Amino acid sequence: MRSSSMLDSPFRPEPTFQHGKAPTTPTRSTTAILFCNLGTPDDPTPPAVRRYLAEFLSDHRVIEIPKVIWNLILHGIILRTRPKQSAAKYASIWTKEGSPLRLWTAKQALLLQGWLGERGHRVTVRYAMRYGNPSIPAQLDALKAEGVTRVLIVPAYPQYSATSTASVFDAVYGWAQQIRSIPELRFVNRYHDDPGYIAALAHQVREHWKHHGRPDKLVLSFHGVPERTLHLGDPYHCECHKTARLLAEALDLKPSEFQVTFQSRLGRAKWLEPYTEPTLIALGKAGVKRVDVFCPGFTSDCLETLEEIAMEGRAAFLTAGGKEFHHIACVNDQPTWIAALGAIAQNHLAGWPTQQGPDQVALDAMRARAVALGAKE
C-alpha cells in the first residue's frame, strides 16, 4: 500500500504557512481585486494572433456549436485564414507601448487601487485577461502566493453575458478546482445601470460634444452576440438597451436622435440586430450628414473601437454619402469612470477587512497558541 506522501494529489502545493507571522508585509493586503478584460494577442503578428484566436474561439461560452463540428471549422478554416487578416488590423492600432486594450486595462487597475487607497482601503488590485496574458489563473496564483485570502472578481464588461462575464467566472472556477485552500471569492455580475457608470458615459459624450459640436445622430454600438442567446435566456440584449436608454435620458436625447446597434458579427448565423456597419451605410445613403459613434459596452478602447468603428465604420459611412464621422473614445482613464468603478468595487468589498492591517497583539496570541500546540518557534 502506498503511503500518503506518495499519493498523487489533484491539487497544487500550498504556500508554506509560518505560525504567528503576518501573512503580508505592512504595505500589502490580504484582500485583492482582479479586474478582468477580454484579452489581446501578445503581438500584432499572425502567430500571436493565431494563439489568441485559438484560445478565444475554443471557449464553449463563446461558440455554442457542437465541439466536433466546430473544431473542424476552427482548425480547418478560421485559424488558417483569419490570423493574417486580424494581425494586419491589430498592427493598425498597435502602439509603441503595446496593445491599447492591455494598456488601458492596466492603467484602470492602477487608478482603481489609488482611488480605493485614498479612501482608506488597503487592497491589492491586479488586472487579468480572459484570453492571452496575463491570464486569470496566473494572476490568482500570484495573489495567493502573496498571502491574499479574499478576491473580488470585477469584469470589465458592464452588461452581463454568458459569452463574456460567465466565461471569466469559468476561468476562476477552473483555477479553484485545482486549489486546496481556496480564497474567499466574490463576483460582480453587472453594472449596466449603475448611476456612476451612466454618469461617466454621459460625461464622455458631453466632453466630445463640447469640443466638436453635436451630431445629427448618435449611434450607440455594442458588441454583438448570436440572436439565439437572447431566446435562450441571456440578459445581454436587454441590458444593452437599458444602458442606452439611461444614457439617452442623461443626455436629454429624443428617440430620433440616437440608435442602438450591434457590431463584430462572426460567421453566418443571425446575430443581434441592427448591425452597426449596415446602419452607418443606411444613414449615409439617407442623407444624414454627421454621425457620432460611441461604444458604451467597451470600457477600454481596443480593436473593436479603434479599427472596426473609427476606421472601418468611418469609411462605410463616408463612402455611403455621409459628410462627417466621429468616434467618441471609450471612458478609458476618465476620472468619473474610475470613481464609478471604485464605488462599485467598494460596495462589493463591504464586510471584508480592508481598512486596517492585522493587530500585532492578536498575531502574538495566535503564535503563542500555535507553539503551545506543538508548532516550531
Short mmCIF file of C-alpha atoms in Angstrom, two decimals:
data_model
loop_
_atom_site.label_atom_id
_atom_site.label_comp_id
_atom_site.label_asym_id
_atom_site.label_seq_id
_atom_site.Cartn_x
_atom_site.Cartn_y
_atom_site.Cartn_z
CA MET A 1 0.00 0.00 0.00
CA ARG A 2 1.37 3.43 -0.96
CA SER A 3 1.98 5.89 1.84
CA SER A 4 0.01 9.14 1.84
CA SER A 5 3.18 11.06 0.96
CA MET A 6 3.49 9.03 -2.24
CA LEU A 7 -0.10 9.55 -3.39
CA ASP A 8 -0.55 11.97 -6.24
CA SER A 9 -2.70 14.96 -5.34
CA PRO A 10 -5.06 16.65 -7.78
CA PHE A 11 -4.31 19.96 -6.07
CA ARG A 12 -1.38 22.31 -6.38
CA PRO A 13 1.03 22.60 -3.44
CA GLU A 14 0.06 25.27 -0.94
CA PRO A 15 2.41 28.11 0.06
CA THR A 16 4.31 27.40 3.27
CA PHE A 17 2.49 28.79 6.31
CA GLN A 18 4.52 30.20 9.21
CA HIS A 19 2.69 30.23 12.53
CA GLY A 20 2.49 33.57 14.27
CA LYS A 21 3.82 35.56 11.35
CA ALA A 22 1.68 38.02 9.48
CA PRO A 23 0.93 36.65 6.01
CA THR A 24 1.61 40.04 4.45
CA THR A 25 4.01 42.92 4.80
CA PRO A 26 2.65 46.27 6.09
CA THR A 27 2.36 47.54 2.52
CA ARG A 28 0.23 44.63 1.32
CA SER A 29 -3.28 43.44 2.00
CA THR A 30 -4.94 40.07 2.30
CA THR A 31 -7.78 41.42 0.13
CA ALA A 32 -7.45 41.82 -3.63
CA ILE A 33 -9.44 42.84 -6.68
CA LEU A 34 -8.88 41.14 -10.02
CA PHE A 35 -10.08 43.37 -12.87
CA CYS A 36 -10.69 41.12 -15.88
CA ASN A 37 -10.90 42.13 -19.52
CA LEU A 38 -11.41 40.05 -22.66
CA GLY A 39 -7.83 39.83 -23.90
CA THR A 40 -5.42 40.66 -26.67
CA PRO A 41 -2.64 38.99 -28.64
CA ASP A 42 0.88 39.49 -27.29
CA ASP A 43 1.98 40.95 -30.63
CA PRO A 44 0.28 42.08 -33.87
CA THR A 45 1.69 39.10 -35.77
CA PRO A 46 -0.06 36.10 -37.37
CA PRO A 47 1.46 33.52 -34.94
CA ALA A 48 0.48 35.57 -31.87
CA VAL A 49 -2.99 36.25 -33.23
CA ARG A 50 -3.41 32.55 -34.08
CA ARG A 51 -2.61 31.58 -30.47
CA TYR A 52 -5.03 34.18 -29.17
CA LEU A 53 -7.86 33.23 -31.52
CA ALA A 54 -7.37 29.52 -30.83
CA GLU A 55 -7.91 30.13 -27.11
CA PHE A 56 -10.74 32.62 -27.59
CA LEU A 57 -12.69 30.66 -30.18
CA SER A 58 -12.25 27.33 -28.35
CA ASP A 59 -14.29 28.63 -25.41
CA HIS A 60 -17.68 26.88 -25.35
CA ARG A 61 -19.17 30.04 -23.85
CA VAL A 62 -18.22 31.98 -26.97
CA ILE A 63 -19.13 29.37 -29.59
CA GLU A 64 -22.11 27.15 -28.72
CA ILE A 65 -21.66 24.74 -31.60
CA PRO A 66 -21.02 21.01 -31.03
CA LYS A 67 -17.29 20.67 -30.45
CA VAL A 68 -16.65 18.06 -33.15
CA ILE A 69 -18.19 20.25 -35.83
CA TRP A 70 -16.68 23.49 -34.55
CA ASN A 71 -13.15 22.09 -34.28
CA LEU A 72 -13.26 21.19 -37.98
CA ILE A 73 -14.31 24.74 -38.85
CA LEU A 74 -11.91 26.41 -36.41
CA HIS A 75 -8.77 24.45 -37.24
CA GLY A 76 -9.60 23.67 -40.85
CA ILE A 77 -10.66 27.14 -41.97
CA ILE A 78 -10.59 30.01 -39.44
CA LEU A 79 -7.13 29.51 -37.94
CA ARG A 80 -5.68 29.04 -41.42
CA THR A 81 -7.02 32.31 -42.86
CA ARG A 82 -8.09 34.74 -40.17
CA PRO A 83 -4.83 35.28 -38.20
CA LYS A 84 -3.11 37.07 -41.08
CA GLN A 85 -6.10 39.34 -41.69
CA SER A 86 -6.58 40.08 -37.99
CA ALA A 87 -2.86 40.70 -37.44
CA ALA A 88 -2.94 43.49 -40.02
CA LYS A 89 -5.88 45.06 -38.19
CA TYR A 90 -4.10 44.81 -34.84
CA ALA A 91 -0.98 46.34 -36.38
CA SER A 92 -3.02 49.38 -37.47
CA ILE A 93 -3.93 50.25 -33.85
CA TRP A 94 -0.82 48.94 -32.01
CA THR A 95 1.19 51.50 -30.04
CA LYS A 96 4.85 51.69 -29.05
CA GLU A 97 3.81 50.51 -25.58
CA GLY A 98 1.79 47.60 -26.97
CA SER A 99 -1.89 46.68 -27.14
CA PRO A 100 -4.25 49.59 -26.37
CA LEU A 101 -6.63 47.29 -24.51
CA ARG A 102 -3.86 45.99 -22.26
CA LEU A 103 -2.51 49.48 -21.63
CA TRP A 104 -5.89 50.93 -20.69
CA THR A 105 -6.82 47.93 -18.53
CA ALA A 106 -3.51 48.09 -16.64
CA LYS A 107 -3.96 51.83 -16.09
CA GLN A 108 -7.52 51.38 -14.86
CA ALA A 109 -6.37 48.77 -12.33
CA LEU A 110 -3.65 51.11 -11.08
CA LEU A 111 -6.05 54.06 -10.82
CA LEU A 112 -8.64 51.88 -9.09
CA GLN A 113 -6.12 50.91 -6.41
CA GLY A 114 -5.24 54.59 -5.97
CA TRP A 115 -8.91 55.61 -5.69
CA LEU A 116 -9.56 52.97 -3.04
CA GLY A 117 -6.32 53.81 -1.23
CA GLU A 118 -7.30 57.47 -0.97
CA ARG A 119 -10.42 56.29 0.87
CA GLY A 120 -8.52 54.19 3.36
CA HIS A 121 -8.84 50.79 1.70
CA ARG A 122 -5.69 48.68 1.64
CA VAL A 123 -6.46 46.47 -1.34
CA THR A 124 -4.23 44.92 -3.97
CA VAL A 125 -5.62 45.50 -7.46
CA ARG A 126 -4.40 43.48 -10.42
CA TYR A 127 -5.67 43.06 -13.95
CA ALA A 128 -6.02 39.88 -16.00
CA MET A 129 -7.15 38.79 -19.44
CA ARG A 130 -9.65 36.02 -20.07
CA TYR A 131 -7.67 35.09 -23.19
CA GLY A 132 -3.98 35.85 -23.51
CA ASN A 133 -1.68 37.36 -20.91
CA PRO A 134 -1.62 37.93 -18.02
CA SER A 135 -4.10 35.11 -17.59
CA ILE A 136 -6.66 34.86 -14.81
CA PRO A 137 -5.13 31.65 -13.31
CA ALA A 138 -1.62 33.17 -13.36
CA GLN A 139 -2.78 36.30 -11.55
CA LEU A 140 -4.72 34.29 -8.97
CA ASP A 141 -1.63 32.14 -8.38
CA ALA A 142 0.43 35.29 -7.80
CA LEU A 143 -2.11 36.78 -5.39
CA LYS A 144 -2.35 33.56 -3.40
CA ALA A 145 1.46 33.34 -3.18
CA GLU A 146 1.44 36.87 -1.73
CA GLY A 147 -0.90 35.81 1.06
CA VAL A 148 -4.18 37.12 -0.36
CA THR A 149 -7.17 35.35 1.22
CA ARG A 150 -10.06 37.31 -0.35
CA VAL A 151 -10.53 38.17 -4.02
CA LEU A 152 -13.21 40.27 -5.66
CA ILE A 153 -13.57 39.47 -9.37
CA VAL A 154 -14.60 42.55 -11.39
CA PRO A 155 -15.19 42.00 -15.12
CA ALA A 156 -14.59 44.97 -17.43
CA TYR A 157 -17.97 44.18 -19.03
CA PRO A 158 -20.82 46.38 -17.73
CA GLN A 159 -23.52 44.23 -19.37
CA TYR A 160 -23.73 40.59 -18.31
CA SER A 161 -23.43 37.93 -20.99
CA ALA A 162 -22.70 34.24 -20.79
CA THR A 163 -20.25 34.79 -23.66
CA SER A 164 -18.12 37.21 -21.64
CA THR A 165 -18.92 37.62 -17.93
CA ALA A 166 -19.70 33.95 -17.32
CA SER A 167 -16.55 32.95 -19.19
CA VAL A 168 -14.48 35.00 -16.73
CA PHE A 169 -16.18 33.18 -13.89
CA ASP A 170 -15.48 29.84 -15.57
CA ALA A 171 -11.76 30.66 -15.60
CA VAL A 172 -11.87 31.46 -11.88
CA TYR A 173 -13.83 28.30 -11.05
CA GLY A 174 -11.43 26.22 -13.17
CA TRP A 175 -8.49 27.60 -11.21
CA ALA A 176 -10.25 26.97 -7.90
CA GLN A 177 -10.79 23.30 -8.78
CA GLN A 178 -7.01 22.83 -8.54
CA ILE A 179 -6.59 24.68 -5.23
CA ARG A 180 -6.80 23.06 -1.80
CA SER A 181 -7.22 26.24 0.26
CA ILE A 182 -9.44 28.45 -1.87
CA PRO A 183 -9.57 32.18 -1.07
CA GLU A 184 -12.93 33.77 -0.36
CA LEU A 185 -14.34 34.78 -3.73
CA ARG A 186 -16.88 37.39 -4.73
CA PHE A 187 -18.06 38.31 -8.22
CA VAL A 188 -19.50 41.46 -9.77
CA ASN A 189 -22.02 40.25 -12.36
CA ARG A 190 -23.10 43.53 -13.95
CA TYR A 191 -23.22 47.30 -13.60
CA HIS A 192 -25.03 48.24 -16.80
CA ASP A 193 -27.43 50.57 -14.96
CA ASP A 194 -25.12 51.79 -12.21
CA PRO A 195 -25.65 55.58 -11.82
CA GLY A 196 -21.90 56.26 -11.66
CA TYR A 197 -21.24 54.27 -14.82
CA ILE A 198 -24.07 56.05 -16.68
CA ALA A 199 -22.76 59.41 -15.45
CA ALA A 200 -19.26 58.55 -16.75
CA LEU A 201 -20.68 57.64 -20.17
CA ALA A 202 -22.69 60.85 -20.32
CA HIS A 203 -19.65 62.90 -19.28
CA GLN A 204 -17.56 61.32 -22.05
CA VAL A 205 -20.14 62.17 -24.70
CA ARG A 206 -20.69 65.72 -23.42
CA GLU A 207 -16.95 66.42 -23.38
CA HIS A 208 -16.71 65.33 -27.01
CA TRP A 209 -19.66 67.49 -27.99
CA LYS A 210 -18.24 70.44 -26.07
CA HIS A 211 -15.24 70.48 -28.43
CA HIS A 212 -16.79 69.17 -31.65
CA GLY A 213 -20.48 70.07 -31.56
CA ARG A 214 -23.43 67.69 -31.71
CA PRO A 215 -24.18 65.16 -34.47
CA ASP A 216 -27.35 64.56 -36.45
CA LYS A 217 -27.41 61.03 -35.00
CA LEU A 218 -25.65 59.33 -32.08
CA VAL A 219 -25.10 55.62 -32.74
CA LEU A 220 -24.58 53.52 -29.61
CA SER A 221 -22.75 50.42 -30.78
CA PHE A 222 -22.46 47.37 -28.51
CA HIS A 223 -20.58 44.16 -29.17
CA GLY A 224 -22.82 41.63 -30.84
CA VAL A 225 -23.74 38.08 -29.82
CA PRO A 226 -25.79 35.44 -31.64
CA GLU A 227 -29.51 36.21 -31.50
CA ARG A 228 -30.28 32.70 -30.24
CA THR A 229 -28.61 33.57 -26.91
CA LEU A 230 -31.40 36.10 -26.30
CA HIS A 231 -34.06 33.43 -26.79
CA LEU A 232 -32.11 31.04 -24.56
CA GLY A 233 -32.26 33.48 -21.64
CA ASP A 234 -29.12 35.62 -21.88
CA PRO A 235 -29.94 39.11 -20.48
CA TYR A 236 -27.27 40.89 -22.54
CA HIS A 237 -29.60 42.35 -25.20
CA CYS A 238 -31.93 43.84 -22.59
CA GLU A 239 -29.08 45.24 -20.51
CA CYS A 240 -27.54 46.95 -23.56
CA HIS A 241 -30.85 48.62 -24.32
CA LYS A 242 -31.27 49.72 -20.70
CA THR A 243 -27.79 51.26 -20.71
CA ALA A 244 -28.65 53.08 -23.95
CA ARG A 245 -31.97 54.33 -22.58
CA LEU A 246 -30.42 55.63 -19.36
CA LEU A 247 -27.58 57.29 -21.28
CA ALA A 248 -30.04 58.92 -23.70
CA GLU A 249 -32.04 60.24 -20.74
CA ALA A 250 -28.88 61.63 -19.14
CA LEU A 251 -28.08 63.41 -22.42
CA ASP A 252 -31.68 64.60 -22.92
CA LEU A 253 -31.86 62.87 -26.30
CA LYS A 254 -35.09 62.24 -28.17
CA PRO A 255 -35.62 58.70 -29.56
CA SER A 256 -34.99 60.02 -33.09
CA GLU A 257 -31.58 61.39 -32.07
CA PHE A 258 -29.90 58.08 -31.18
CA GLN A 259 -29.87 54.46 -32.31
CA VAL A 260 -28.66 51.22 -30.74
CA THR A 261 -26.67 48.83 -32.95
CA PHE A 262 -24.51 45.72 -32.55
CA GLN A 263 -21.08 45.13 -34.09
CA SER A 264 -18.39 42.44 -34.50
CA ARG A 265 -20.53 39.74 -36.08
CA LEU A 266 -18.79 36.40 -36.62
CA GLY A 267 -19.98 33.75 -39.06
CA ARG A 268 -23.25 33.50 -40.98
CA ALA A 269 -25.69 32.95 -38.12
CA LYS A 270 -28.12 35.71 -37.25
CA TRP A 271 -26.76 38.00 -34.52
CA LEU A 272 -28.43 40.76 -32.54
CA GLU A 273 -29.69 43.45 -34.89
CA PRO A 274 -29.44 46.05 -36.26
CA TYR A 275 -25.81 45.59 -37.29
CA THR A 276 -23.58 48.64 -36.92
CA GLU A 277 -21.93 48.91 -40.33
CA PRO A 278 -25.09 48.40 -42.43
CA THR A 279 -26.78 51.01 -40.21
CA LEU A 280 -24.00 53.52 -40.90
CA ILE A 281 -24.29 52.84 -44.63
CA ALA A 282 -28.05 53.33 -44.49
CA LEU A 283 -27.67 56.61 -42.58
CA GLY A 284 -25.16 57.88 -45.15
CA LYS A 285 -27.44 56.98 -48.04
CA ALA A 286 -30.40 58.62 -46.28
CA GLY A 287 -28.64 61.97 -46.26
CA VAL A 288 -27.61 62.11 -42.60
CA LYS A 289 -24.64 64.46 -42.66
CA ARG A 290 -22.92 63.77 -39.34
CA VAL A 291 -22.84 60.63 -37.20
CA ASP A 292 -21.09 60.13 -33.85
CA VAL A 293 -20.48 56.53 -32.73
CA PHE A 294 -19.98 55.68 -29.06
CA CYS A 295 -19.43 52.18 -27.65
CA PRO A 296 -20.83 52.13 -24.08
CA GLY A 297 -20.16 48.41 -23.56
CA PHE A 298 -16.39 48.80 -24.01
CA THR A 299 -14.62 50.35 -21.01
CA SER A 300 -11.28 50.42 -22.87
CA ASP A 301 -10.54 51.38 -26.44
CA CYS A 302 -9.45 48.30 -28.39
CA LEU A 303 -9.52 46.68 -31.83
CA GLU A 304 -13.32 46.79 -31.95
CA THR A 305 -13.46 50.54 -31.30
CA LEU A 306 -10.23 51.85 -32.82
CA GLU A 307 -10.24 49.77 -36.02
CA GLU A 308 -13.75 48.41 -36.56
CA ILE A 309 -15.53 51.66 -35.67
CA ALA A 310 -13.02 54.52 -36.05
CA MET A 311 -11.59 53.16 -39.33
CA GLU A 312 -13.99 50.71 -40.99
CA GLY A 313 -17.14 52.40 -39.71
CA ARG A 314 -15.89 55.80 -40.79
CA ALA A 315 -15.10 54.54 -44.30
CA ALA A 316 -18.50 52.86 -44.62
CA PHE A 317 -20.42 55.99 -43.62
CA LEU A 318 -18.44 58.44 -45.74
CA THR A 319 -18.46 56.16 -48.78
CA ALA A 320 -22.25 55.92 -48.48
CA GLY A 321 -22.61 59.70 -48.70
CA GLY A 322 -22.12 60.87 -45.12
CA LYS A 323 -20.12 64.05 -44.62
CA GLU A 324 -18.71 63.89 -41.09
CA PHE A 325 -17.95 60.94 -38.80
CA HIS A 326 -16.80 61.00 -35.17
CA HIS A 327 -15.73 58.10 -32.98
CA ILE A 328 -16.16 59.04 -29.31
CA ALA A 329 -13.41 57.43 -27.22
CA CYS A 330 -14.25 54.92 -24.51
CA VAL A 331 -14.18 56.00 -20.86
CA ASN A 332 -10.61 54.64 -20.53
CA ASP A 333 -8.92 56.56 -17.66
CA GLN A 334 -11.59 59.26 -17.30
CA PRO A 335 -11.81 60.26 -13.58
CA THR A 336 -15.60 59.92 -13.42
CA TRP A 337 -15.30 56.34 -14.71
CA ILE A 338 -12.57 55.44 -12.22
CA ALA A 339 -14.74 56.90 -9.44
CA ALA A 340 -17.70 54.81 -10.65
CA LEU A 341 -15.57 51.67 -10.83
CA GLY A 342 -14.20 52.42 -7.37
CA ALA A 343 -17.67 52.86 -5.90
CA ILE A 344 -18.83 49.59 -7.47
CA ALA A 345 -15.81 47.76 -6.03
CA GLN A 346 -16.21 49.43 -2.65
CA ASN A 347 -19.83 48.29 -2.40
CA HIS A 348 -18.86 44.70 -3.18
CA LEU A 349 -15.98 44.77 -0.68
CA ALA A 350 -18.37 45.56 2.16
CA GLY A 351 -17.73 43.41 5.20
CA TRP A 352 -14.18 42.49 4.27
CA PRO A 353 -11.41 43.98 6.45
CA THR A 354 -9.73 46.34 4.03
CA GLN A 355 -9.06 49.39 6.18
CA GLN A 356 -6.77 48.07 8.91
CA GLY A 357 -3.84 45.68 8.98
CA PRO A 358 -3.57 42.66 11.31
CA ASP A 359 -3.43 43.51 15.01
CA GLN A 360 0.00 42.56 16.34
CA VAL A 361 -1.35 41.58 19.77
CA ALA A 362 -3.75 39.14 18.14
CA LEU A 363 -0.92 37.76 15.99
CA ASP A 364 1.25 37.23 19.07
CA ALA A 365 -1.60 35.41 20.76
CA MET A 366 -2.12 33.20 17.73
CA ARG A 367 1.59 32.42 17.65
CA ALA A 368 1.61 31.51 21.36
CA ARG A 369 -1.34 29.16 20.89
CA ALA A 370 0.32 27.51 17.90
CA VAL A 371 3.56 26.97 19.80
CA ALA A 372 1.59 25.55 22.76
CA LEU A 373 0.05 23.05 20.36
CA GLY A 374 3.47 21.89 19.18
CA ALA A 375 4.37 24.25 16.34
CA LYS A 376 8.03 25.17 15.98
CA GLU A 377 9.05 28.67 17.04
#
